[in-house]
């Protein structure tokens, strides 16, 4: 007799469902068809009662309050509603038994909260039991991890230098609107950025810290070390906002502990999960934000030896910051969590 295991159906909440990332959560959830019995959509009081069409049904947005999760028996709550909302509500929601997968930076460096890129460190997920929270890394960090992990395993990392070219959608609706208005020569005041973004590059993402770095740069440094379990890795970053709607681009300069063969390195990247090599300069083929936009993989190209050091390589890496950099990675964490629960 054949025995078919009946898979549990899960109850999933989306907090920040009306926002830039929250709406992408819904799209990716619909595409991936997780084993879900019921969805619950939350946002602030401003959006309570709003109707959202999703997965063939109409959902009414609920207001997130301290008691909103009581008696709902939510299994997984995907949060993208800003750091302060997560700081207050994630522990409250976790105390109801739900696992919070949080897209803000609020919990990422907490030693009791795993920081996860499913292709890279799925083994960290069970640590969610400590606080009931899993953190989704910074968008620029996620795509770099997918590239660096297989190379770290093969050759050992000695030093990493990131230079990023980041899309305005990473700054939410207001950042997106600043570029739309700027391109249209609108006289509307800027909503998000301190200077015009149309026709400009801003070497300024998130706030400046006392050490001269921006918080975005410090996030890339700290999160890289945590995800790769390399607390002493030499790593530095310059993060720049550019007038692109979707898709973060990054130059990654890596120095390895060991010598490497460039063809072998290419083969390793070609085999890496979640990664597509686009590297044929003779045909003008390399990763670009316009191609990566609205797709899930990370793309890498311009793979070339850095002749200025003994064991160095230069890479160009692009991914959709709202998909792999945020919503897709969070949904992949949920999928991996469910897979681990079902094991
Ligand atoms: P709302 O639309 O009701 O303001 P973005 O990053 O694109 O600006 O989106 C932020 C998301 O976070 C929105 O869905 C927003 O809801 C939600 N949000 C902001 N503050 C809160 C809060 N205090 N409680 C619940 N959701 C919030």
Coordinates of C-alpha atoms and ligand atoms in Angstrom, one line a residue:
X1 CA 0.0 0.0 0.0
X2 CA 1.4 3.4 -0.9
X3 CA 1.5 5.8 2.1
X4 CA 1.2 9.5 1.1
X5 CA 2.3 12.0 3.8
X6 CA -0.3 14.8 4.1
X7 CA 1.6 18.2 4.3
X8 CA 0.5 20.6 6.9
X9 CA -1.1 23.8 5.6
X10 CA 0.4 26.9 7.2
X11 CA -1.1 30.3 8.3
X12 CA 1.0 33.2 7.0
X13 CA 0.8 36.9 7.8
X14 CA 2.4 39.7 5.8
X15 CA 3.1 42.9 7.8
X16 CA 3.6 46.0 5.7
X17 CA 1.5 44.5 3.0
X18 CA 0.8 47.9 1.4
X19 CA 4.5 48.8 1.0
X20 CA 7.1 48.4 -1.7
X21 CA 8.5 45.2 -0.4
X22 CA 5.2 44.0 1.2
X23 CA 3.4 44.0 -2.1
X24 CA 6.4 42.0 -3.6
X25 CA 6.0 39.5 -0.8
X26 CA 2.5 38.9 -2.0
X27 CA 3.5 38.5 -5.6
X28 CA 6.3 36.1 -4.8
X29 CA 4.1 34.1 -2.4
X30 CA 1.5 33.8 -5.2
X31 CA 4.1 32.7 -7.7
X32 CA 5.7 30.1 -5.4
X33 CA 2.4 28.6 -4.0
X34 CA 3.5 27.6 -0.5
X35 CA 1.4 25.2 1.4
X36 CA -0.8 27.9 3.0
X37 CA -4.3 27.5 4.3
X38 CA -4.9 31.2 5.0
X39 CA -3.2 34.6 4.6
X40 CA -3.5 37.6 6.8
X41 CA -2.4 41.1 5.7
X42 CA -1.4 43.9 8.1
X43 CA -0.3 47.5 7.8
X44 CA -0.7 50.7 9.8
X45 CA -4.0 52.3 10.8
X46 CA -3.7 54.4 7.7
X47 CA -4.4 51.4 5.5
X48 CA -6.7 49.4 7.7
X49 CA -9.8 48.3 5.8
X50 CA -8.1 48.7 2.4
X51 CA -8.8 45.8 0.0
X52 CA -6.0 44.0 -1.8
X53 CA -6.5 41.4 -4.6
X54 CA -4.1 38.5 -4.1
X55 CA -3.9 34.8 -4.9
X56 CA -7.4 34.9 -6.4
X57 CA -9.1 36.4 -3.4
X58 CA -9.8 39.8 -1.9
X59 CA -8.1 40.5 1.4
X60 CA -8.9 43.3 3.8
X61 CA -5.8 44.9 5.4
X62 CA -5.8 44.8 9.2
X63 CA -4.3 47.3 11.5
X64 CA -1.2 46.0 13.3
X65 CA -1.8 46.4 17.0
X66 CA -0.3 44.7 20.1
X67 CA -3.2 42.3 20.2
X68 CA -3.8 41.8 16.5
X69 CA -2.1 38.4 16.3
X70 CA -3.8 37.0 19.4
X71 CA -5.8 33.8 18.6
X72 CA -4.9 33.9 14.9
X73 CA -2.5 30.9 15.2
X74 CA -0.1 32.4 12.6
X75 CA 2.8 30.1 11.8
X76 CA 5.0 32.5 9.9
X77 CA 4.9 36.4 9.7
X78 CA 6.8 38.2 7.0
X79 CA 7.6 41.7 8.2
X80 CA 8.6 44.7 6.0
X81 CA 7.3 47.7 7.8
X82 CA 10.4 49.5 9.0
X83 CA 12.8 49.0 11.8
X84 CA 10.8 50.7 14.6
X85 CA 7.7 48.6 13.8
X86 CA 9.8 45.5 13.8
X87 CA 11.6 46.4 17.1
X88 CA 8.2 46.8 18.8
X89 CA 6.0 44.2 17.1
X90 CA 8.4 41.3 16.2
X91 CA 8.7 40.0 19.8
X92 CA 5.0 40.5 20.4
X93 CA 4.2 38.5 17.3
X94 CA 6.8 35.8 18.1
X95 CA 5.3 35.4 21.6
X96 CA 2.1 34.2 20.0
X97 CA 4.1 31.2 18.5
X98 CA 4.7 32.7 15.0
X99 CA 8.2 32.7 13.5
X100 CA 8.9 36.3 12.3
X101 CA 11.0 36.7 9.1
X102 CA 12.0 40.3 9.3
X103 CA 13.2 42.4 6.4
X104 CA 14.3 45.4 8.5
X105 CA 17.8 45.9 9.9
X106 CA 16.6 45.9 13.5
X107 CA 17.4 42.3 14.5
X108 CA 20.1 41.4 12.0
X109 CA 23.1 41.7 14.3
X110 CA 21.4 40.2 17.4
X111 CA 23.5 37.1 18.3
X112 CA 20.3 35.2 19.0
X113 CA 18.7 36.0 15.6
X114 CA 19.9 34.0 12.6
X115 CA 20.7 36.1 9.5
X116 CA 19.9 33.9 6.5
X117 CA 20.5 33.6 2.8
X118 CA 19.0 30.2 2.0
X119 CA 21.6 29.3 -0.7
X120 CA 24.4 30.2 1.8
X121 CA 23.6 29.4 5.4
X122 CA 20.3 27.4 5.7
X123 CA 21.9 25.6 8.7
X124 CA 21.5 28.8 10.7
X125 CA 17.7 28.7 10.5
X126 CA 17.0 26.5 13.6
X127 CA 18.5 29.3 15.8
X128 CA 15.1 31.0 15.3
X129 CA 14.0 29.1 18.3
X130 CA 16.0 31.5 20.6
X131 CA 13.8 34.6 19.8
X132 CA 11.3 33.4 17.3
X133 CA 12.8 35.8 14.7
X134 CA 14.9 35.2 11.5
X135 CA 16.4 38.3 9.9
X136 CA 16.5 38.9 6.2
X137 CA 19.8 40.5 5.3
X138 CA 20.4 43.9 3.7
X139 CA 19.7 43.8 -0.1
X140 CA 23.2 44.5 -1.2
X141 CA 24.6 41.9 1.2
X142 CA 22.3 39.2 0.0
X143 CA 23.4 39.3 -3.6
X144 CA 27.1 39.5 -2.6
X145 CA 26.7 36.4 -0.4
X146 CA 25.4 34.3 -3.2
X147 CA 28.6 35.1 -5.2
X148 CA 31.1 35.0 -2.3
X149 CA 30.0 31.8 -0.5
X150 CA 31.2 29.3 -3.1
X151 CA 34.4 31.2 -3.6
X152 CA 35.0 31.4 0.2
X153 CA 34.6 27.6 0.3
X154 CA 37.0 27.1 -2.6
X155 CA 39.8 29.5 -2.0
X156 CA 39.3 31.3 1.4
X157 CA 38.6 35.0 1.6
X158 CA 41.4 37.4 2.6
X159 CA 39.8 40.7 1.8
X160 CA 36.6 42.0 0.1
X161 CA 36.0 45.5 -1.3
X162 CA 32.4 46.4 -2.2
X163 CA 31.4 49.4 -4.4
X164 CA 27.6 49.5 -5.0
X165 CA 25.3 51.2 -7.4
X166 CA 21.9 50.9 -5.8
X167 CA 18.4 51.5 -7.2
X168 CA 15.9 54.0 -5.7
X169 CA 13.3 51.3 -5.0
X170 CA 15.5 50.3 -2.1
X171 CA 14.5 53.5 -0.4
X172 CA 10.8 52.6 -0.6
X173 CA 7.9 54.4 -2.3
X174 CA 9.3 57.9 -1.4
X175 CA 12.7 57.2 -3.0
X176 CA 11.0 55.8 -6.1
X177 CA 8.8 58.9 -6.3
X178 CA 11.8 61.3 -6.1
X179 CA 13.3 59.7 -9.2
X180 CA 9.9 59.7 -11.1
X181 CA 9.5 63.4 -10.2
X182 CA 13.1 64.3 -11.0
X183 CA 12.9 62.6 -14.4
X184 CA 9.7 64.5 -15.1
X185 CA 11.2 67.8 -14.1
X186 CA 8.5 68.2 -11.5
X187 CA 8.7 71.0 -9.0
X188 CA 7.5 68.6 -6.2
X189 CA 9.8 68.8 -3.2
X190 CA 12.1 65.8 -2.6
X191 CA 10.4 63.2 -0.3
X192 CA 13.3 60.9 0.5
X193 CA 16.8 62.0 -0.6
X194 CA 18.7 65.1 0.6
X195 CA 19.7 65.9 -3.1
X196 CA 18.1 65.3 -6.5
X197 CA 18.6 61.7 -7.6
X198 CA 17.7 62.2 -11.3
X199 CA 21.0 62.7 -13.2
X200 CA 23.0 62.2 -10.0
X201 CA 24.8 59.7 -7.8
X202 CA 24.5 60.0 -4.0
X203 CA 27.4 58.4 -2.0
X204 CA 25.0 58.4 0.9
X205 CA 22.6 55.5 1.8
X206 CA 21.0 55.5 5.2
X207 CA 22.5 57.7 7.9
X208 CA 26.1 58.7 8.5
X209 CA 27.9 57.0 11.5
X210 CA 30.6 58.4 13.7
X211 CA 33.2 56.4 11.9
X212 CA 32.6 58.2 8.6
X213 CA 30.8 55.2 7.0
X214 CA 27.1 55.2 6.2
X215 CA 24.9 52.7 8.0
X216 CA 24.4 50.9 4.7
X217 CA 28.1 50.4 4.3
X218 CA 28.5 49.2 7.9
X219 CA 25.6 46.8 7.4
X220 CA 27.4 45.2 4.4
X221 CA 30.5 44.8 6.4
X222 CA 28.9 43.4 9.6
X223 CA 26.4 41.2 7.8
X224 CA 29.0 39.7 5.5
X225 CA 31.0 38.6 8.5
X226 CA 28.0 37.2 10.3
X227 CA 26.5 35.3 7.3
X228 CA 29.8 33.8 6.3
X229 CA 30.9 33.1 9.9
X230 CA 34.1 35.0 9.3
X231 CA 34.1 37.6 12.2
X232 CA 37.6 38.9 11.4
X233 CA 37.2 39.1 7.6
X234 CA 38.8 42.3 6.2
X235 CA 36.0 43.9 4.3
X236 CA 35.1 47.5 3.3
X237 CA 32.3 49.1 1.3
X238 CA 31.2 52.3 -0.5
X239 CA 27.5 52.3 -1.2
X240 CA 26.0 54.7 -3.7
X241 CA 22.4 55.5 -4.7
X242 CA 22.0 55.8 -8.5
X243 CA 19.1 56.9 -10.8
X244 CA 17.9 53.3 -11.5
X245 CA 14.5 52.1 -10.5
X246 CA 15.1 48.4 -9.9
X247 CA 18.3 46.4 -9.5
X248 CA 21.4 46.9 -7.4
X249 CA 24.7 46.6 -9.2
X250 CA 28.0 45.9 -7.3
X251 CA 31.6 45.8 -8.1
X252 CA 33.2 43.2 -5.8
X253 CA 36.9 43.0 -5.5
X254 CA 38.1 39.9 -3.7
X255 CA 41.5 38.8 -2.5
X256 CA 41.8 35.0 -1.7
X257 CA 43.9 33.2 0.8
X258 CA 44.8 30.6 -1.9
X259 CA 45.8 30.8 -5.5
X260 CA 43.1 30.1 -8.1
X261 CA 42.6 29.2 -11.7
X262 CA 40.3 31.6 -13.4
X263 CA 38.5 28.9 -15.5
X264 CA 37.9 26.8 -12.4
X265 CA 36.6 29.9 -10.6
X266 CA 34.1 30.5 -13.4
X267 CA 33.0 26.9 -13.3
X268 CA 32.5 27.2 -9.5
X269 CA 30.3 30.3 -10.0
X270 CA 28.4 28.5 -12.9
X271 CA 27.5 25.7 -10.6
X272 CA 26.5 27.8 -7.6
X273 CA 22.9 27.8 -6.5
X274 CA 20.8 30.9 -7.3
X275 CA 23.6 32.4 -9.5
X276 CA 23.7 32.9 -13.2
X277 CA 27.0 33.8 -15.0
X278 CA 26.6 36.4 -17.7
X279 CA 30.1 37.0 -19.0
X280 CA 30.8 37.3 -22.7
X281 CA 32.5 40.8 -23.2
X282 CA 33.1 40.1 -26.9
X283 CA 29.3 40.1 -27.3
X284 CA 28.7 42.9 -24.8
X285 CA 27.2 40.4 -22.4
X286 CA 27.4 41.3 -18.7
X287 CA 24.9 41.7 -15.9
X288 CA 22.7 44.8 -16.0
X289 CA 19.9 46.1 -13.8
X290 CA 17.4 46.4 -16.6
X291 CA 17.8 42.6 -17.3
X292 CA 17.8 41.6 -13.6
X293 CA 14.7 43.6 -12.8
X294 CA 11.7 41.5 -11.8
X295 CA 13.7 38.2 -11.8
X296 CA 14.9 36.1 -8.9
X297 CA 18.5 35.1 -9.6
X298 CA 21.7 36.9 -8.8
X299 CA 23.8 37.6 -11.9
X300 CA 27.6 37.8 -12.1
X301 CA 30.0 38.8 -14.9
X302 CA 33.1 40.8 -15.8
X303 CA 35.0 38.0 -14.1
X304 CA 38.7 39.0 -14.4
X305 CA 41.9 38.6 -12.4
X306 CA 43.0 41.6 -10.3
X307 CA 46.6 41.9 -11.4
X308 CA 47.4 44.3 -8.6
X309 CA 47.5 41.6 -5.9
X310 CA 48.7 37.9 -5.7
X311 CA 45.3 36.1 -5.6
X312 CA 42.6 38.7 -6.6
X313 CA 39.5 38.8 -8.8
X314 CA 37.1 41.5 -9.9
X315 CA 33.4 40.7 -10.3
X316 CA 30.3 42.6 -11.3
X317 CA 27.1 41.4 -9.6
X318 CA 23.5 42.4 -10.2
X319 CA 20.2 41.4 -8.7
X320 CA 16.7 42.8 -8.3
X321 CA 16.8 44.4 -4.9
X322 CA 13.1 44.1 -4.2
X323 CA 13.0 40.4 -5.2
X324 CA 16.3 38.6 -4.2
X325 CA 17.4 41.5 -2.1
X326 CA 14.2 41.5 -0.1
X327 CA 10.9 39.6 -0.8
X328 CA 12.2 36.6 -2.7
X329 CA 14.9 35.9 -0.1
X330 CA 12.4 36.2 2.8
X331 CA 9.9 33.8 1.0
X332 CA 12.8 31.4 0.3
X333 CA 13.6 31.5 4.1
X334 CA 9.9 30.6 4.7
X335 CA 10.1 27.8 2.2
X336 CA 13.3 26.4 3.8
X337 CA 11.8 26.7 7.3
X338 CA 8.7 24.7 6.2
X339 CA 11.0 22.2 4.5
X340 CA 13.0 21.8 7.7
X341 CA 9.7 21.5 9.8
X342 CA 8.5 18.8 7.4
X343 CA 11.7 16.7 7.6
Ligands
LIG1 P1 0.9 51.9 5.5 O1 0.8 51.8 4.0 O2 -0.3 51.7 6.3 O3 1.7 53.2 5.9 P2 7.5 51.4 2.3 O4 8.7 50.8 2.7 O5 7.2 51.1 0.8 O6 7.3 52.8 2.6 O7 6.3 50.6 3.1 C1 6.2 50.5 4.5 C2 5.1 49.5 4.9 O8 5.1 49.5 6.3 C3 3.7 50.0 4.5 O9 2.9 48.8 4.3 C4 3.2 50.6 5.8 O10 1.8 50.7 6.0 C5 3.8 49.7 6.8 N1 4.0 50.4 8.2 C6 4.6 51.5 8.5 N2 4.5 51.8 9.8 C7 3.7 50.8 10.3 C8 3.2 50.5 11.6 N3 3.4 51.2 12.7 N4 2.4 49.3 11.8 C9 2.1 48.5 10.7 N5 2.6 48.8 9.4 C10 3.4 49.9 9.3

